[in-house]
Coordinates of C-alpha atoms in Angstrom, one line a residue:
Chain A
M11 CA -14.5 8.2 24.7
N12 CA -15.2 9.7 21.3
H13 CA -12.0 11.7 20.6
L14 CA -13.2 12.6 17.2
Q15 CA -16.2 14.4 18.7
S16 CA -14.0 16.3 21.1
L17 CA -11.7 17.3 18.2
K18 CA -14.6 18.4 16.1
T19 CA -15.9 20.5 19.0
L20 CA -12.6 22.3 19.7
S21 CA -12.2 22.9 16.0
Y22 CA -15.7 24.3 15.7
V23 CA -15.2 26.5 18.8
Q24 CA -12.0 27.9 17.2
V25 CA -13.6 28.6 13.8
R26 CA -16.6 30.2 15.6
R27 CA -14.2 32.5 17.4
I28 CA -12.7 33.6 14.1
L29 CA -16.1 34.3 12.6
R30 CA -17.3 36.1 15.7
I31 CA -14.5 38.6 15.6
W32 CA -14.4 38.8 11.8
I33 CA -13.6 42.5 11.8
Q34 CA -10.4 41.7 13.6
T35 CA -9.5 38.5 11.8
I36 CA -10.7 38.7 8.2
I37 CA -11.0 42.4 7.3
P38 CA -7.5 43.8 8.2
P39 CA -5.6 41.5 5.8
A40 CA -7.9 42.6 3.0
I41 CA -7.2 46.2 3.6
T42 CA -3.5 45.7 4.1
T43 CA -3.3 43.7 0.9
A44 CA -5.2 46.3 -1.1
L45 CA -2.8 49.0 0.2
Y46 CA 0.3 46.9 -0.8
F47 CA -1.1 46.4 -4.3
L48 CA -2.0 50.0 -4.6
I49 CA 1.3 51.4 -3.4
F50 CA 3.9 48.7 -4.3
G51 CA 2.0 47.3 -7.2
E52 CA 0.2 50.1 -9.1
L53 CA 2.2 53.2 -8.1
I54 CA 5.8 52.0 -7.6
G55 CA 5.6 48.5 -9.2
S56 CA 4.8 49.8 -12.6
R57 CA 8.2 51.5 -12.6
I58 CA 10.0 48.4 -11.4
G59 CA 9.5 46.1 -14.4
E60 CA 10.2 42.3 -14.3
M61 CA 12.1 40.5 -11.6
P62 CA 15.2 38.5 -12.6
G63 CA 14.2 34.8 -12.9
Y64 CA 10.5 35.7 -13.5
E65 CA 10.6 37.0 -17.0
G66 CA 7.2 37.3 -18.6
L67 CA 5.6 38.2 -15.3
T68 CA 4.6 41.7 -14.2
Y69 CA 5.7 42.9 -10.8
L70 CA 2.1 42.7 -9.6
E71 CA 1.9 39.1 -10.6
F72 CA 5.2 38.4 -8.9
M73 CA 3.9 39.9 -5.7
V74 CA 0.6 38.0 -5.5
P75 CA 2.0 34.7 -4.1
G76 CA 4.2 36.6 -1.6
L77 CA 1.3 38.6 -0.3
I78 CA -0.9 35.5 0.1
M79 CA 1.9 33.8 2.1
L80 CA 2.4 37.0 4.2
A81 CA -1.3 36.9 5.1
V82 CA -1.4 33.1 5.6
I83 CA 1.7 33.0 7.8
T84 CA 0.9 36.0 10.0
N85 CA -2.8 35.1 10.5
S86 CA -2.4 31.4 11.2
Y87 CA 0.3 32.2 13.7
A88 CA -1.6 35.0 15.4
N89 CA -4.8 33.1 15.5
V90 CA -3.5 30.1 17.5
A91 CA -1.2 32.2 19.7
S92 CA -4.0 34.5 20.7
A93 CA -6.6 31.8 21.0
F94 CA -4.4 29.6 23.2
F95 CA -3.2 32.5 25.4
G96 CA -6.7 33.9 25.6
A97 CA -8.0 30.5 26.8
K98 CA -5.2 30.5 29.4
F99 CA -5.9 34.1 30.4
Q100 CA -9.6 33.5 30.9
K101 CA -8.9 30.0 32.4
A102 CA -11.1 28.5 29.7
I103 CA -8.2 26.2 28.9
E104 CA -9.3 24.4 32.1
E105 CA -12.5 23.3 30.3
I106 CA -10.2 21.3 28.0
L107 CA -7.7 20.1 30.5
I108 CA -10.3 18.8 32.9
S109 CA -11.9 16.8 30.0
P110 CA -10.7 13.5 28.7
M111 CA -9.4 15.1 25.5
A112 CA -6.2 13.6 24.2
N113 CA -3.3 15.9 23.8
W114 CA -3.2 15.2 20.0
A115 CA -6.8 16.3 19.8
I116 CA -6.2 19.5 21.7
L117 CA -3.2 20.2 19.4
L118 CA -5.2 19.5 16.2
G119 CA -8.2 21.4 17.4
F120 CA -6.2 24.6 17.9
I121 CA -4.3 24.0 14.6
A122 CA -7.6 23.6 12.8
G123 CA -8.5 27.1 13.9
G124 CA -5.2 28.5 12.6
I125 CA -5.6 26.6 9.3
A126 CA -9.2 27.9 8.9
R127 CA -8.1 31.5 9.4
G128 CA -5.0 31.0 7.1
V129 CA -7.2 29.6 4.3
L130 CA -10.0 32.2 4.8
V131 CA -7.5 35.1 4.7
G132 CA -5.7 33.5 1.8
I133 CA -9.0 33.4 -0.2
V134 CA -9.7 37.0 0.8
V135 CA -6.2 38.1 -0.4
V136 CA -6.7 36.2 -3.7
L137 CA -10.1 38.0 -4.2
V138 CA -8.5 41.4 -3.4
S139 CA -5.6 40.6 -5.8
L140 CA -8.1 40.0 -8.6
F141 CA -9.1 43.6 -8.4
F142 CA -5.6 44.7 -9.4
T143 CA -4.3 42.0 -11.7
N144 CA -5.3 38.9 -13.5
F145 CA -3.3 35.8 -12.8
G146 CA -3.6 32.1 -13.5
I147 CA -2.7 29.3 -11.1
S148 CA -0.2 26.9 -12.4
N149 CA -1.1 24.0 -10.1
I150 CA -4.2 24.4 -8.0
F151 CA -3.7 21.2 -6.0
L152 CA -0.1 22.2 -5.1
T153 CA -1.2 25.7 -4.3
L154 CA -3.9 24.6 -1.8
F155 CA -1.6 22.0 -0.4
S156 CA 1.1 24.6 0.1
I157 CA -1.3 26.9 1.9
L158 CA -2.5 24.1 4.2
L159 CA 1.0 23.0 5.0
T160 CA 2.3 26.5 5.7
S161 CA -0.7 27.4 7.9
T162 CA -0.3 24.2 9.8
L163 CA 3.4 24.9 10.5
F164 CA 2.7 28.5 11.6
S165 CA -0.3 27.4 13.7
I166 CA 1.9 25.1 15.6
L167 CA 4.5 27.8 16.1
G168 CA 1.7 30.1 17.3
L169 CA 0.6 27.5 19.8
I170 CA 4.1 27.1 21.2
N171 CA 4.2 30.9 21.6
G172 CA 0.8 30.7 23.4
V173 CA 2.0 28.0 25.7
Y174 CA 5.0 30.1 26.9
A175 CA 3.1 33.4 26.9
R176 CA 2.4 34.9 30.3
T177 CA 1.2 38.3 29.2
F178 CA -0.4 39.8 26.0
D179 CA 2.9 41.3 25.2
D180 CA 4.4 37.9 24.9
I181 CA 2.1 37.0 22.0
S182 CA 3.1 40.1 20.0
I183 CA 6.9 40.1 20.6
I184 CA 7.6 37.1 18.3
P185 CA 5.3 38.2 15.5
T186 CA 6.6 41.8 15.6
F187 CA 10.3 41.3 16.1
V188 CA 11.0 38.0 14.6
L189 CA 8.2 36.8 12.2
T190 CA 7.5 40.1 10.4
P191 CA 11.2 40.9 9.6
L192 CA 11.7 37.3 8.4
I193 CA 8.7 37.5 6.2
Y194 CA 9.5 40.9 4.7
L195 CA 13.1 39.7 4.1
G196 CA 11.8 36.4 2.7
G197 CA 11.5 37.5 -0.9
I198 CA 7.9 38.6 -0.9
F199 CA 8.6 41.9 -2.7
Y200 CA 11.8 41.1 -4.5
S201 CA 13.9 38.3 -6.0
V202 CA 17.0 37.4 -4.0
E203 CA 19.0 37.6 -7.2
I204 CA 18.9 41.4 -7.1
L205 CA 20.5 41.5 -3.7
S206 CA 24.3 41.9 -3.1
D207 CA 26.2 38.7 -2.1
Q208 CA 26.2 39.7 1.6
W209 CA 22.4 40.2 1.7
Q210 CA 21.8 37.1 -0.4
F211 CA 23.6 35.1 2.3
F212 CA 21.3 36.5 5.0
S213 CA 18.3 35.9 2.8
K214 CA 19.3 32.3 2.1
I215 CA 19.5 31.5 5.8
N216 CA 16.0 32.8 6.2
P217 CA 13.6 29.7 6.1
I218 CA 10.7 31.9 5.1
L219 CA 12.4 32.5 1.7
Y220 CA 12.0 28.8 0.9
I221 CA 8.4 28.6 2.1
V222 CA 7.4 31.7 0.0
N223 CA 9.2 30.3 -3.1
F224 CA 7.6 26.9 -2.7
F225 CA 4.3 28.6 -2.8
R226 CA 5.4 30.9 -5.7
Y227 CA 6.3 27.8 -7.7
A228 CA 2.9 26.2 -6.9
M229 CA 1.1 29.3 -8.1
L230 CA 3.2 30.6 -10.9
G231 CA 5.0 27.4 -12.0
T232 CA 8.4 29.1 -11.7
S233 CA 10.7 29.9 -8.8
E234 CA 14.2 31.1 -8.3
I235 CA 14.8 28.4 -5.7
D236 CA 14.2 24.7 -6.0
P237 CA 10.7 24.2 -4.6
A238 CA 11.5 20.7 -3.4
F239 CA 13.8 22.2 -0.9
G240 CA 11.1 24.5 0.4
F241 CA 8.7 21.5 0.6
I242 CA 11.2 19.4 2.6
L243 CA 11.9 22.3 4.9
I244 CA 8.3 22.9 5.7
C245 CA 7.7 19.1 6.3
I246 CA 10.7 18.8 8.6
F247 CA 9.7 22.0 10.6
T248 CA 6.1 20.9 10.8
V249 CA 6.9 17.4 12.1
G250 CA 9.6 18.7 14.5
F251 CA 7.5 21.5 16.0
F252 CA 4.4 19.3 16.2
A253 CA 6.4 16.9 18.3
L254 CA 7.7 19.8 20.5
A255 CA 4.1 21.2 20.9
Y256 CA 2.8 17.7 21.8
Y257 CA 5.6 17.3 24.4
L258 CA 4.8 20.7 25.9
L259 CA 1.1 19.9 26.2
H260 CA 2.0 16.5 27.6
K261 CA 4.2 18.1 30.3
G262 CA 1.6 20.8 30.9
V263 CA 4.1 23.6 30.3
G264 CA 2.5 27.0 30.7
V265 CA -0.9 25.5 31.7
K266 CA -0.3 23.3 34.7
D267 CA 1.4 23.9 38.0
Chain B
M24 CA -17.1 0.6 45.1
K25 CA -14.7 3.4 45.7
A26 CA -15.6 6.6 43.9
L27 CA -12.2 8.0 44.7
E28 CA -9.1 6.5 46.0
I29 CA -6.0 8.5 46.6
K30 CA -2.7 6.9 47.7
N31 CA 0.3 8.7 49.0
L32 CA -0.3 11.9 47.0
K33 CA 2.6 14.3 47.2
K34 CA 3.1 17.7 45.6
I35 CA 5.9 20.2 46.0
Y36 CA 5.5 23.4 43.9
A37 CA 8.3 25.1 42.1
N38 CA 8.6 27.7 44.9
K39 CA 9.4 24.7 47.2
V40 CA 6.1 24.8 49.1
E41 CA 5.2 21.3 50.1
A42 CA 1.4 21.4 49.4
L43 CA 0.7 17.7 49.9
K44 CA 2.8 15.5 52.1
G45 CA 1.5 12.1 51.0
I46 CA -2.2 12.0 51.6
D47 CA -4.4 8.9 51.4
L48 CA -8.1 9.3 51.0
I49 CA -11.0 7.0 50.1
V50 CA -14.5 8.2 49.2
E51 CA -17.1 5.5 48.8
S52 CA -19.5 5.4 45.9
G53 CA -22.8 7.3 46.6
D54 CA -21.3 9.3 49.5
F55 CA -21.7 13.1 50.0
F56 CA -18.3 13.9 51.3
A57 CA -16.8 17.1 52.7
L58 CA -13.1 17.9 52.2
L59 CA -12.4 20.8 54.5
G60 CA -9.3 22.7 55.5
P61 CA -8.1 26.3 56.0
N62 CA -6.8 28.3 53.1
G63 CA -3.5 26.9 51.8
A64 CA -4.1 23.5 53.4
G65 CA -3.9 21.6 50.2
K66 CA -7.6 21.2 49.2
S67 CA -7.4 22.9 45.9
T68 CA -4.1 21.2 45.1
T69 CA -5.7 17.9 45.7
I70 CA -8.6 18.8 43.4
G71 CA -6.3 20.3 40.9
I72 CA -4.3 17.0 40.7
I73 CA -7.5 14.9 40.4
S74 CA -8.8 17.1 37.6
S75 CA -5.4 17.3 35.8
L76 CA -4.8 21.0 36.3
V77 CA -1.8 20.3 38.6
N78 CA 1.0 17.8 38.1
K79 CA 1.5 15.4 41.0
D80 CA 5.0 14.5 42.2
Q81 CA 4.1 11.1 43.6
G82 CA 1.1 8.9 44.4
S83 CA -1.9 7.4 42.6
I84 CA -5.5 8.4 42.0
S85 CA -8.3 6.1 40.9
I86 CA -11.7 7.4 39.9
C87 CA -14.5 4.8 40.2
G88 CA -11.9 2.0 40.1
V89 CA -10.0 3.4 37.1
D90 CA -6.4 4.6 37.6
I91 CA -6.0 8.0 36.1
D92 CA -2.5 7.2 34.9
E93 CA -3.4 3.9 33.3
N94 CA -6.6 4.9 31.5
F95 CA -6.8 8.7 31.5
A96 CA -9.8 9.1 29.2
L97 CA -12.0 6.6 30.9
A98 CA -11.2 7.9 34.4
K99 CA -11.9 11.5 33.3
T100 CA -15.3 10.6 31.8
K101 CA -16.4 9.4 35.3
L102 CA -15.4 12.8 36.8
G103 CA -17.0 16.2 36.9
V104 CA -15.4 19.2 38.5
V105 CA -16.7 22.6 39.5
N106 CA -13.7 24.8 40.0
Q107 CA -13.5 27.6 42.5
E108 CA -12.8 30.2 39.9
F109 CA -15.0 30.8 36.8
N110 CA -13.3 29.1 33.8
F111 CA -15.1 29.8 30.6
S112 CA -14.8 32.3 27.8
Q113 CA -16.6 35.5 28.8
F114 CA -17.3 36.1 25.1
E115 CA -19.4 33.0 24.4
K116 CA -23.1 32.4 25.0
V117 CA -24.3 30.2 27.8
R118 CA -25.6 27.4 25.7
D119 CA -22.5 27.4 23.5
V120 CA -20.2 27.1 26.5
I121 CA -22.1 24.2 27.9
M122 CA -22.4 22.5 24.5
A123 CA -18.7 22.8 23.9
Q124 CA -17.9 21.3 27.3
A125 CA -20.1 18.3 26.4
G126 CA -18.3 18.0 23.1
Y127 CA -14.9 17.9 24.9
Y128 CA -16.2 14.9 26.7
G129 CA -17.2 13.2 23.5
V130 CA -21.0 13.7 24.0
S131 CA -22.9 13.9 20.7
P132 CA -24.5 17.3 19.9
K133 CA -28.0 15.8 20.0
L134 CA -27.5 14.4 23.5
A135 CA -25.6 17.5 24.7
S136 CA -28.5 19.7 23.5
A137 CA -31.1 17.7 25.4
R138 CA -29.0 17.7 28.6
T139 CA -28.2 21.4 28.3
E140 CA -31.9 22.1 28.1
K141 CA -32.6 19.8 31.1
Y142 CA -30.0 21.3 33.4
L143 CA -30.6 24.9 32.4
K144 CA -34.3 24.4 33.2
K145 CA -33.5 22.6 36.5
L146 CA -31.2 25.3 37.7
G147 CA -33.6 28.1 36.6
I148 CA -31.5 29.8 33.9
W149 CA -33.1 28.5 30.7
D150 CA -34.1 32.0 29.8
K151 CA -30.4 33.0 29.8
R152 CA -29.3 30.3 27.3
D153 CA -28.6 32.8 24.5
V154 CA -27.0 35.4 26.8
F155 CA -23.3 36.1 26.7
I156 CA -21.6 34.7 29.8
R157 CA -20.1 38.1 30.8
E158 CA -23.7 39.4 31.2
L159 CA -24.6 36.9 33.8
S160 CA -24.7 37.6 37.6
G161 CA -22.2 35.7 39.9
G162 CA -24.9 33.3 40.9
Q163 CA -25.9 32.5 37.3
K164 CA -22.3 32.0 36.4
R165 CA -21.9 29.6 39.3
R166 CA -24.9 27.6 38.0
V167 CA -23.3 27.4 34.5
M168 CA -20.2 26.0 36.2
I169 CA -22.3 23.3 37.8
I170 CA -24.1 22.4 34.6
K171 CA -20.8 22.2 32.7
A172 CA -19.5 19.7 35.3
L173 CA -22.7 17.6 35.0
I174 CA -23.2 17.7 31.2
H175 CA -21.5 14.3 30.7
E176 CA -23.3 12.9 33.7
P177 CA -20.3 11.8 35.8
E178 CA -20.3 9.3 38.5
L179 CA -18.2 11.5 40.8
L180 CA -18.8 15.2 41.1
I181 CA -16.2 17.4 42.9
L182 CA -17.3 20.9 43.9
D183 CA -14.7 23.4 45.0
E184 CA -16.6 26.0 47.0
P185 CA -19.7 26.0 44.7
T186 CA -21.7 28.4 46.8
A187 CA -19.0 31.0 47.3
G188 CA -20.5 34.5 46.8
V189 CA -24.1 33.4 46.2
D190 CA -27.1 34.6 48.1
I191 CA -28.8 32.5 50.8
E192 CA -31.9 31.7 48.6
L193 CA -29.8 30.4 45.8
R194 CA -27.5 28.6 48.2
R195 CA -30.4 26.7 49.6
G196 CA -31.6 26.0 46.1
L197 CA -28.2 24.6 45.1
W198 CA -28.2 22.4 48.2
D199 CA -31.5 20.9 47.2
F200 CA -30.2 20.3 43.7
L201 CA -27.0 18.6 45.0
I202 CA -29.0 16.4 47.4
D203 CA -31.2 15.3 44.4
I204 CA -28.1 14.6 42.3
N205 CA -26.6 12.6 45.2
K206 CA -29.8 10.6 45.7
S207 CA -29.8 9.7 42.0
G208 CA -26.4 8.0 42.6
T209 CA -23.7 10.6 41.9
T210 CA -21.0 10.7 44.5
I211 CA -20.3 14.2 45.6
I212 CA -17.1 15.7 47.2
L213 CA -17.6 19.2 48.5
T214 CA -15.1 21.8 49.7
T215 CA -16.5 24.8 51.4
H216 CA -15.8 27.5 53.9
Y217 CA -19.4 27.5 55.0
L218 CA -19.1 24.7 57.6
E219 CA -22.9 24.8 58.1
E220 CA -23.1 23.7 54.5
A221 CA -20.8 20.7 55.1
E222 CA -22.7 19.8 58.3
N223 CA -26.1 19.9 56.6
L224 CA -25.1 18.1 53.4
C225 CA -22.3 15.7 54.0
R226 CA -22.2 12.3 55.6
N227 CA -18.5 11.9 55.8
I228 CA -15.7 14.3 56.2
A229 CA -11.9 14.7 55.9
I230 CA -10.1 17.7 57.2
I231 CA -6.8 18.6 55.6
D232 CA -4.3 20.9 57.1
D233 CA -0.7 21.7 56.1
G234 CA -0.8 19.1 53.4
T235 CA -1.9 16.2 55.7
I236 CA -5.2 14.6 56.4
I237 CA -5.8 15.2 60.1
E238 CA -9.3 13.8 60.4
N239 CA -11.2 11.4 58.2
T240 CA -14.4 10.1 59.7
N241 CA -18.2 10.4 59.5
M242 CA -19.9 13.6 60.4
D243 CA -21.8 12.2 63.4
A244 CA -18.6 10.7 64.9
L245 CA -16.8 14.0 64.4
L246 CA -19.5 16.1 66.0
K247 CA -19.5 13.8 69.0
K248 CA -16.0 15.0 69.7
L249 CA -17.3 18.4 70.5
E250 CA -16.3 19.2 74.2
N251 CA -19.0 21.8 74.9
Q252 CA -22.0 23.4 73.4
V253 CA -23.2 27.0 74.2
F254 CA -26.9 27.8 74.4
T255 CA -28.5 31.2 74.5
I256 CA -31.6 31.3 76.7
E257 CA -34.1 34.1 76.5
T258 CA -36.7 34.8 79.1
N259 CA -39.7 37.1 79.4
Q260 CA -38.5 38.3 82.8
N261 CA -35.4 40.0 84.1
V262 CA -32.6 37.5 84.6
P263 CA -31.2 37.8 88.2
E264 CA -27.7 39.3 88.1
N265 CA -26.5 36.6 90.6
L266 CA -28.2 33.7 88.7
K267 CA -26.4 30.5 89.4
I268 CA -27.1 27.0 88.1
N269 CA -25.0 24.3 89.8
G270 CA -22.6 22.6 87.4
F271 CA -22.9 25.1 84.5
N272 CA -21.0 28.2 83.5
L273 CA -23.4 31.1 82.9
T274 CA -22.9 34.5 81.3
V275 CA -25.7 37.1 81.5
E276 CA -25.8 38.8 78.2
D277 CA -28.6 41.3 78.8
E278 CA -31.5 41.7 81.3
K279 CA -33.6 39.0 79.5
K280 CA -30.9 36.8 78.0
F281 CA -28.0 34.6 79.3
S282 CA -25.8 31.9 77.8
V283 CA -24.9 28.6 79.4
V284 CA -22.1 26.2 78.5
V285 CA -23.2 22.5 78.5
P286 CA -20.4 20.0 78.5
K287 CA -20.8 17.1 76.1
D288 CA -21.1 14.5 78.9
V289 CA -23.9 16.4 80.7
S290 CA -27.5 15.9 79.9
M291 CA -29.6 18.9 79.1
N292 CA -32.2 17.5 81.5
T293 CA -29.8 18.4 84.4
L294 CA -30.1 22.0 83.3
F295 CA -33.9 21.9 82.9
E296 CA -34.4 20.2 86.3
N297 CA -32.3 22.7 88.2
N298 CA -34.5 24.7 90.6
S299 CA -33.1 28.1 89.6
F300 CA -33.8 27.3 85.9
K301 CA -37.3 26.1 86.6
Q302 CA -38.1 29.6 88.1
L303 CA -37.4 31.2 84.8
Q304 CA -40.1 31.8 82.1
V305 CA -38.0 30.6 79.2
T306 CA -39.2 31.8 75.7
N307 CA -36.4 30.6 73.5
I308 CA -33.3 28.3 73.6
K309 CA -30.8 28.7 70.8
N310 CA -27.6 26.6 70.1
Q311 CA -25.0 29.3 69.8
T312 CA -22.2 27.0 68.8
N313 CA -21.5 26.4 65.1
R314 CA -20.6 22.8 66.0
L315 CA -18.5 21.9 63.0
E316 CA -16.8 25.3 63.0
E317 CA -15.8 24.8 66.6
L318 CA -14.3 21.4 65.9
F319 CA -12.6 22.6 62.8
L320 CA -10.9 25.4 64.7
N321 CA -9.9 23.0 67.4
L322 CA -8.4 20.5 65.0
T323 CA -6.6 22.9 62.7
S324 CA -5.2 25.0 65.6
K325 CA -3.6 21.9 67.2
K326 CA -1.1 21.5 64.4

């Protein structure tokens, strides 16, 4: 049995799905990002000035990494959650379960789709950002690595959501009520230093803060939080949730009677 | 060699329904085998467990000598399954769905492409290769399901009601196709509610009821168990209202037609040689009994 071929096939099917529905998958982040830049960057951002800890950078430049992460996180998560649940809903998941595909290949195939969408959308957001501001990238390797790592983590989380989902509502509840608030309160639009002690406390127990700041460090070369902490956090979460997702697939949770 | 060997297979669902109560089943290689049973008897659960869509509670399954728990990947490459319900993305094109299925089995794109063309042409839907699945008719979708199950050329093919909802012409076409596949060496296990289909196609049969195998024999031996057969006899003259043929129960159906019950241990010659029968100008004799259906009902209602 050629497991690599089956992994390639599932990855290809996932990427083809993203490109087939490009109006739903690629275009919305471009429009949303443009609106963020226009409203928070151009109109309001020009009155904000520099963020504490990021002296020498305009507010627009400060926002760019956060907006890229916002797009990468939400899109990689949503992609795998909807792809997996959609396959369950249409029973197309049976095509995979009936086959000799190993659970690790199933897992990696769906994650590949999430990563592909995360990276694609990340590139789109970078291109849109260039219309509004010029910015350099401090460490291109670390920046790409960070996008890959983050989209991997949130693809796994999306898959776990898809595994447990029984209705379409179930794949929108977590992104709407958990993920979005955590991302918005994760230091995309502001530095935690400007918050009161109480809100700083809440921000600092939000893991997204560390993920965003790891990426900000990779892109801008500076961060208000030690990037190593963010890196370790992402790695631990990725390994832990990968193991959980593998276990769920192995047990057939949500897909087998 | 045994194409399928099931030992002591048990399944209790979360709602406490005991779907399988420890079934044993052997299907020899090259067989065309019928697995029959009323709705809820355990057929689909059995197939679900074999195809990894349902978790078993106990028991073992070997496909072509390979234990599914010991060598999952190898066992699965020997198995093809046509599920009862359509299980593909409605938003993909026919060829893409089949090629993807081949890929999941590790078949190279080049080989998968050649086989896709071969089977689409054999089943008469080559012209639909670039059509979205959702645009196909029910019969065309059913054929795509069969091609998906065959694309890795398995040694054992399980079909769960493959002709449900298809017209008579297509059904006959699928029968011929399955007979060819079986002749070329593929073992076939068929579940169907069309008992005529099982009687025509299958050499051996198991009947499952209430999670237990209640009959497992060859088709001829099973049909010999039939107690009576009912024949409709048509004549070109009026049937006498008081018609009697010694040793047979008769029912006059209309003025030129009557039915007669022939017990299994009585020769038809006894009927033909009867003087009353000889006086009739018989134009047609039809076996009214769906033989397997009769047996099936007898067996499953005994429980």
